[in-house]
C-alpha cells in the first residue's frame, strides 16, 4: 500500500454501533488507532454529525472517536423509564463507551453539554487526560447566556405558561437560532445541520426527553466550583477555541477558563455557538498545532 493510500485510509470515516450498558450507541471513527486518542462529543441539539467536516482533518494527527449520546443523533432513544437522562448518567455511558473500546488515555473536545458530561467523567478519574479543548462549552456562571438563566427560572416554576415557553427550546425556530446567531457569513452554514437536528427531534418522546435534560442542566451548577478547582490543580494542557458572538455561552466563560489555566491558549473566532460550521478548518489546524506544541515540552 502506498503512503498516499495509507493517508487516505486514515482520513476515511467509518460508522459503527456498540452497546453500552444496554443502550446502542452510534459513533464515527477515523485515524490510526496507534495515534493519540481524541474524543469529540457533541452538545444540544446536535450529534456527531457536527464534526463531519473536521474528522478527516483531525484524523491526520489523532485517532478520532465521536459518539452520539442516547437520545441524540443515531444512537438509541430509550424511554425515560428505561434510561435516566441526566448529565451524570451520560458521563457513565461515555465511561462505558471508552471502557468497551479499551481507551485509557485521551484528549477531549468539550462543547456545549459535553463540557458538563466530560467534567463529570474527569472527576471520576476514569481516564487519563492528554489535552482539553473547550469550544463554547462552559463551566463558569459568568459564561451562562441569558437564555439558559431564564430557562432555569422557568423550570423552577413550571406553570402552564412557563411550560409553553420552555417547549419553544425544542422547536425548529430555536434550533435554527442556535446555529445562525452571531455568524459572520451565513452562506457557510450548511442547512442540513439544523435541519437534521430538527428532523431527529420529531421522533416519539424526544421533545419531552430533551426538556428533561434541559431541566437537569441547572443541577450541574452545584458542581462548577469543584470542576474549576480540579482544572486549576491539574493544569491540563488546554486549548480554548470560542465563537465570541455566542449568546448561549458567552465569551466570559472562555476568559474564566483561561484565567484559571494561565498556560492555556485562547483563540476567539468571529462567529456564534456552532463555531465549527464556519471555522472548522481553522479550528482543526489550531488543535493540531497546539497538540504538537505540548508534545514538545
PDB file of C-alpha atoms in Angstrom, residues 29-195:
ATOM      1  CA  UNK A  29     -14.295   6.715  13.944  1.00  0.00           C
ATOM      2  CA  UNK A  30     -11.270   7.712  11.887  1.00  0.00           C
ATOM      3  CA  UNK A  31      -7.493   7.677  12.070  1.00  0.00           C
ATOM      4  CA  UNK A  32      -4.830   5.179  13.050  1.00  0.00           C
ATOM      5  CA  UNK A  33      -5.523   3.569  16.437  1.00  0.00           C
ATOM      6  CA  UNK A  34      -1.827   3.912  17.224  1.00  0.00           C
ATOM      7  CA  UNK A  35      -2.185   7.706  17.227  1.00  0.00           C
ATOM      8  CA  UNK A  36      -3.284   9.721  20.300  1.00  0.00           C
ATOM      9  CA  UNK A  37      -6.993   9.397  21.019  1.00  0.00           C
ATOM     10  CA  UNK A  38      -9.322  12.374  20.679  1.00  0.00           C
ATOM     11  CA  UNK A  39     -12.939  12.088  21.820  1.00  0.00           C
ATOM     12  CA  UNK A  40     -15.278  14.523  20.098  1.00  0.00           C
ATOM     13  CA  UNK A  41     -18.549  14.837  21.969  1.00  0.00           C
ATOM     14  CA  UNK A  42     -21.458  16.929  20.745  1.00  0.00           C
ATOM     15  CA  UNK A  43     -23.979  19.053  22.648  1.00  0.00           C
ATOM     16  CA  UNK A  44     -27.568  20.177  22.139  1.00  0.00           C
ATOM     17  CA  UNK A  45     -29.324  19.812  19.759  1.00  0.00           C
ATOM     18  CA  UNK A  46     -26.633  18.200  17.648  1.00  0.00           C
ATOM     19  CA  UNK A  47     -24.879  14.871  17.229  1.00  0.00           C
ATOM     20  CA  UNK A  48     -21.554  13.602  15.912  1.00  0.00           C
ATOM     21  CA  UNK A  49     -22.745  14.999  12.573  1.00  0.00           C
ATOM     22  CA  UNK A  50     -21.448  18.393  13.774  1.00  0.00           C
ATOM     23  CA  UNK A  51     -17.897  17.031  13.387  1.00  0.00           C
ATOM     24  CA  UNK A  52     -18.398  15.712   9.839  1.00  0.00           C
ATOM     25  CA  UNK A  53     -16.093  18.296   8.248  1.00  0.00           C
ATOM     26  CA  UNK A  54     -13.291  18.230  10.811  1.00  0.00           C
ATOM     27  CA  UNK A  55     -12.904  14.499  11.452  1.00  0.00           C
ATOM     28  CA  UNK A  56     -10.905  13.877   8.227  1.00  0.00           C
ATOM     29  CA  UNK A  57      -8.647  16.840   9.068  1.00  0.00           C
ATOM     30  CA  UNK A  58      -8.091  15.855  12.691  1.00  0.00           C
ATOM     31  CA  UNK A  59      -7.529  12.184  11.862  1.00  0.00           C
ATOM     32  CA  UNK A  60      -4.165  13.109  10.339  1.00  0.00           C
ATOM     33  CA  UNK A  61      -2.968  13.640  13.915  1.00  0.00           C
ATOM     34  CA  UNK A  62      -5.402  11.658  16.095  1.00  0.00           C
ATOM     35  CA  UNK A  63      -7.415   8.507  16.408  1.00  0.00           C
ATOM     36  CA  UNK A  64     -10.906  10.055  16.404  1.00  0.00           C
ATOM     37  CA  UNK A  65     -13.980   8.787  18.233  1.00  0.00           C
ATOM     38  CA  UNK A  66     -17.223  10.756  18.012  1.00  0.00           C
ATOM     39  CA  UNK A  67     -20.224   9.072  19.677  1.00  0.00           C
ATOM     40  CA  UNK A  68     -23.857  10.162  19.766  1.00  0.00           C
ATOM     41  CA  UNK A  69     -25.379  10.367  23.234  1.00  0.00           C
ATOM     42  CA  UNK A  70     -28.535   8.353  23.977  1.00  0.00           C
ATOM     43  CA  UNK A  71     -31.495  10.322  22.632  1.00  0.00           C
ATOM     44  CA  UNK A  72     -29.305  12.192  20.132  1.00  0.00           C
ATOM     45  CA  UNK A  73     -28.298  11.598  16.535  1.00  0.00           C
ATOM     46  CA  UNK A  74     -28.379   7.952  15.529  1.00  0.00           C
ATOM     47  CA  UNK A  75     -27.981   6.370  18.963  1.00  0.00           C
ATOM     48  CA  UNK A  76     -30.903   4.581  20.581  1.00  0.00           C
ATOM     49  CA  UNK A  77     -33.693   6.536  22.265  1.00  0.00           C
ATOM     50  CA  UNK A  78     -34.633   4.605  25.405  1.00  0.00           C
ATOM     51  CA  UNK A  79     -37.700   5.859  27.236  1.00  0.00           C
ATOM     52  CA  UNK A  80     -37.342   7.938  30.394  1.00  0.00           C
ATOM     53  CA  UNK A  81     -38.404   4.812  32.326  1.00  0.00           C
ATOM     54  CA  UNK A  82     -35.546   2.827  30.793  1.00  0.00           C
ATOM     55  CA  UNK A  83     -32.810   5.462  30.957  1.00  0.00           C
ATOM     56  CA  UNK A  84     -32.147   8.334  33.339  1.00  0.00           C
ATOM     57  CA  UNK A  85     -31.467  11.382  31.157  1.00  0.00           C
ATOM     58  CA  UNK A  86     -29.060  13.240  33.419  1.00  0.00           C
ATOM     59  CA  UNK A  87     -25.598  14.618  32.808  1.00  0.00           C
ATOM     60  CA  UNK A  88     -24.109  12.297  35.407  1.00  0.00           C
ATOM     61  CA  UNK A  89     -25.664   9.302  33.667  1.00  0.00           C
ATOM     62  CA  UNK A  90     -24.408  10.490  30.289  1.00  0.00           C
ATOM     63  CA  UNK A  91     -20.907  10.510  31.840  1.00  0.00           C
ATOM     64  CA  UNK A  92     -21.410   6.892  32.929  1.00  0.00           C
ATOM     65  CA  UNK A  93     -22.352   5.994  29.349  1.00  0.00           C
ATOM     66  CA  UNK A  94     -19.242   7.708  27.945  1.00  0.00           C
ATOM     67  CA  UNK A  95     -17.073   5.969  30.552  1.00  0.00           C
ATOM     68  CA  UNK A  96     -18.588   2.647  29.457  1.00  0.00           C
ATOM     69  CA  UNK A  97     -18.048   3.550  25.814  1.00  0.00           C
ATOM     70  CA  UNK A  98     -14.350   4.215  26.421  1.00  0.00           C
ATOM     71  CA  UNK A  99     -14.007   1.063  28.520  1.00  0.00           C
ATOM     72  CA  UNK A 100     -15.507  -1.080  25.756  1.00  0.00           C
ATOM     73  CA  UNK A 101     -13.009   0.343  23.280  1.00  0.00           C
ATOM     74  CA  UNK A 102     -10.113  -0.034  25.755  1.00  0.00           C
ATOM     75  CA  UNK A 103      -9.396   3.706  25.805  1.00  0.00           C
ATOM     76  CA  UNK A 104      -7.481   4.631  28.969  1.00  0.00           C
ATOM     77  CA  UNK A 105      -5.970   7.951  27.828  1.00  0.00           C
ATOM     78  CA  UNK A 106      -7.494  10.575  25.564  1.00  0.00           C
ATOM     79  CA  UNK A 107      -7.838  14.215  24.658  1.00  0.00           C
ATOM     80  CA  UNK A 108     -11.356  15.627  24.983  1.00  0.00           C
ATOM     81  CA  UNK A 109     -13.349  18.152  22.954  1.00  0.00           C
ATOM     82  CA  UNK A 110     -15.704  19.925  25.370  1.00  0.00           C
ATOM     83  CA  UNK A 111     -18.592  21.616  23.549  1.00  0.00           C
ATOM     84  CA  UNK A 112     -21.924  22.787  24.973  1.00  0.00           C
ATOM     85  CA  UNK A 113     -23.482  19.909  27.018  1.00  0.00           C
ATOM     86  CA  UNK A 114     -20.332  17.832  26.641  1.00  0.00           C
ATOM     87  CA  UNK A 115     -18.331  20.227  28.823  1.00  0.00           C
ATOM     88  CA  UNK A 116     -20.519  19.152  31.762  1.00  0.00           C
ATOM     89  CA  UNK A 117     -20.574  15.488  30.767  1.00  0.00           C
ATOM     90  CA  UNK A 118     -16.823  15.238  30.339  1.00  0.00           C
ATOM     91  CA  UNK A 119     -16.136  17.106  33.575  1.00  0.00           C
ATOM     92  CA  UNK A 120     -18.273  14.519  35.383  1.00  0.00           C
ATOM     93  CA  UNK A 121     -16.153  11.841  33.674  1.00  0.00           C
ATOM     94  CA  UNK A 122     -12.857  13.548  34.504  1.00  0.00           C
ATOM     95  CA  UNK A 123     -13.873  13.887  38.160  1.00  0.00           C
ATOM     96  CA  UNK A 124     -14.424  10.123  38.309  1.00  0.00           C
ATOM     97  CA  UNK A 125     -10.780   9.572  37.232  1.00  0.00           C
ATOM     98  CA  UNK A 126     -11.941   7.005  34.692  1.00  0.00           C
ATOM     99  CA  UNK A 127      -9.482   8.110  32.015  1.00  0.00           C
ATOM    100  CA  UNK A 128      -6.138   9.908  31.821  1.00  0.00           C
ATOM    101  CA  UNK A 129      -6.374  13.349  30.201  1.00  0.00           C
ATOM    102  CA  UNK A 130      -3.881  14.219  27.496  1.00  0.00           C
ATOM    103  CA  UNK A 131      -5.396  17.552  26.421  1.00  0.00           C
ATOM    104  CA  UNK A 132      -8.648  19.503  26.807  1.00  0.00           C
ATOM    105  CA  UNK A 133     -10.263  21.545  24.038  1.00  0.00           C
ATOM    106  CA  UNK A 134     -13.022  23.886  25.178  1.00  0.00           C
ATOM    107  CA  UNK A 135     -15.220  25.123  22.330  1.00  0.00           C
ATOM    108  CA  UNK A 136     -18.189  27.091  23.645  1.00  0.00           C
ATOM    109  CA  UNK A 137     -18.526  24.614  26.474  1.00  0.00           C
ATOM    110  CA  UNK A 138     -18.991  26.423  29.757  1.00  0.00           C
ATOM    111  CA  UNK A 139     -18.321  25.574  33.423  1.00  0.00           C
ATOM    112  CA  UNK A 140     -18.487  29.105  34.905  1.00  0.00           C
ATOM    113  CA  UNK A 141     -21.558  31.088  35.927  1.00  0.00           C
ATOM    114  CA  UNK A 142     -20.247  34.203  34.180  1.00  0.00           C
ATOM    115  CA  UNK A 143     -20.340  32.282  30.910  1.00  0.00           C
ATOM    116  CA  UNK A 144     -24.054  31.477  31.073  1.00  0.00           C
ATOM    117  CA  UNK A 145     -26.183  33.256  28.489  1.00  0.00           C
ATOM    118  CA  UNK A 146     -29.498  34.862  29.370  1.00  0.00           C
ATOM    119  CA  UNK A 147     -31.445  32.097  27.649  1.00  0.00           C
ATOM    120  CA  UNK A 148     -30.071  29.399  29.934  1.00  0.00           C
ATOM    121  CA  UNK A 149     -30.565  31.561  33.015  1.00  0.00           C
ATOM    122  CA  UNK A 150     -34.174  32.263  32.023  1.00  0.00           C
ATOM    123  CA  UNK A 151     -34.853  28.577  31.366  1.00  0.00           C
ATOM    124  CA  UNK A 152     -33.579  27.616  34.812  1.00  0.00           C
ATOM    125  CA  UNK A 153     -36.003  30.124  36.346  1.00  0.00           C
ATOM    126  CA  UNK A 154     -38.904  28.755  34.296  1.00  0.00           C
ATOM    127  CA  UNK A 155     -38.114  25.159  35.295  1.00  0.00           C
ATOM    128  CA  UNK A 156     -38.316  26.152  38.966  1.00  0.00           C
ATOM    129  CA  UNK A 157     -41.897  27.342  38.443  1.00  0.00           C
ATOM    130  CA  UNK A 158     -43.461  25.052  35.858  1.00  0.00           C
ATOM    131  CA  UNK A 159     -46.812  26.707  35.257  1.00  0.00           C
ATOM    132  CA  UNK A 160     -48.690  26.058  32.022  1.00  0.00           C
ATOM    133  CA  UNK A 161     -47.462  29.412  30.697  1.00  0.00           C
ATOM    134  CA  UNK A 162     -43.855  28.669  31.588  1.00  0.00           C
ATOM    135  CA  UNK A 163     -44.087  25.172  30.123  1.00  0.00           C
ATOM    136  CA  UNK A 164     -45.240  26.684  26.835  1.00  0.00           C
ATOM    137  CA  UNK A 165     -42.181  28.965  26.840  1.00  0.00           C
ATOM    138  CA  UNK A 166     -39.845  26.046  27.595  1.00  0.00           C
ATOM    139  CA  UNK A 167     -41.278  23.967  24.753  1.00  0.00           C
ATOM    140  CA  UNK A 168     -40.015  26.577  22.299  1.00  0.00           C
ATOM    141  CA  UNK A 169     -36.465  25.405  23.154  1.00  0.00           C
ATOM    142  CA  UNK A 170     -37.082  22.121  21.314  1.00  0.00           C
ATOM    143  CA  UNK A 171     -38.719  23.669  18.243  1.00  0.00           C
ATOM    144  CA  UNK A 172     -37.182  24.387  14.844  1.00  0.00           C
ATOM    145  CA  UNK A 173     -37.030  28.164  15.245  1.00  0.00           C
ATOM    146  CA  UNK A 174     -34.840  27.919  18.348  1.00  0.00           C
ATOM    147  CA  UNK A 175     -32.618  25.196  16.899  1.00  0.00           C
ATOM    148  CA  UNK A 176     -32.005  27.296  13.802  1.00  0.00           C
ATOM    149  CA  UNK A 177     -31.329  30.337  16.027  1.00  0.00           C
ATOM    150  CA  UNK A 178     -28.536  28.466  17.823  1.00  0.00           C
ATOM    151  CA  UNK A 179     -26.822  27.752  14.518  1.00  0.00           C
ATOM    152  CA  UNK A 180     -27.206  31.159  12.891  1.00  0.00           C
ATOM    153  CA  UNK A 181     -26.913  33.733  15.692  1.00  0.00           C
ATOM    154  CA  UNK A 182     -23.574  35.521  15.773  1.00  0.00           C
ATOM    155  CA  UNK A 183     -22.356  34.062  12.484  1.00  0.00           C
ATOM    156  CA  UNK A 184     -20.170  36.237  10.240  1.00  0.00           C
ATOM    157  CA  UNK A 185     -21.015  34.529   6.943  1.00  0.00           C
ATOM    158  CA  UNK A 186     -24.414  32.840   6.848  1.00  0.00           C
ATOM    159  CA  UNK A 187     -23.642  31.243   3.493  1.00  0.00           C
ATOM    160  CA  UNK A 188     -21.116  28.966   5.225  1.00  0.00           C
ATOM    161  CA  UNK A 189     -23.765  27.362   7.479  1.00  0.00           C
ATOM    162  CA  UNK A 190     -24.970  24.180   5.823  1.00  0.00           C
ATOM    163  CA  UNK A 191     -28.779  23.945   6.132  1.00  0.00           C
ATOM    164  CA  UNK A 192     -28.618  20.182   6.677  1.00  0.00           C
ATOM    165  CA  UNK A 193     -27.042  20.869  10.085  1.00  0.00           C
ATOM    166  CA  UNK A 194     -30.040  22.377  11.847  1.00  0.00           C
ATOM    167  CA  UNK A 195     -32.487  20.571   9.553  1.00  0.00           C
TER     168      UNK A 195
END
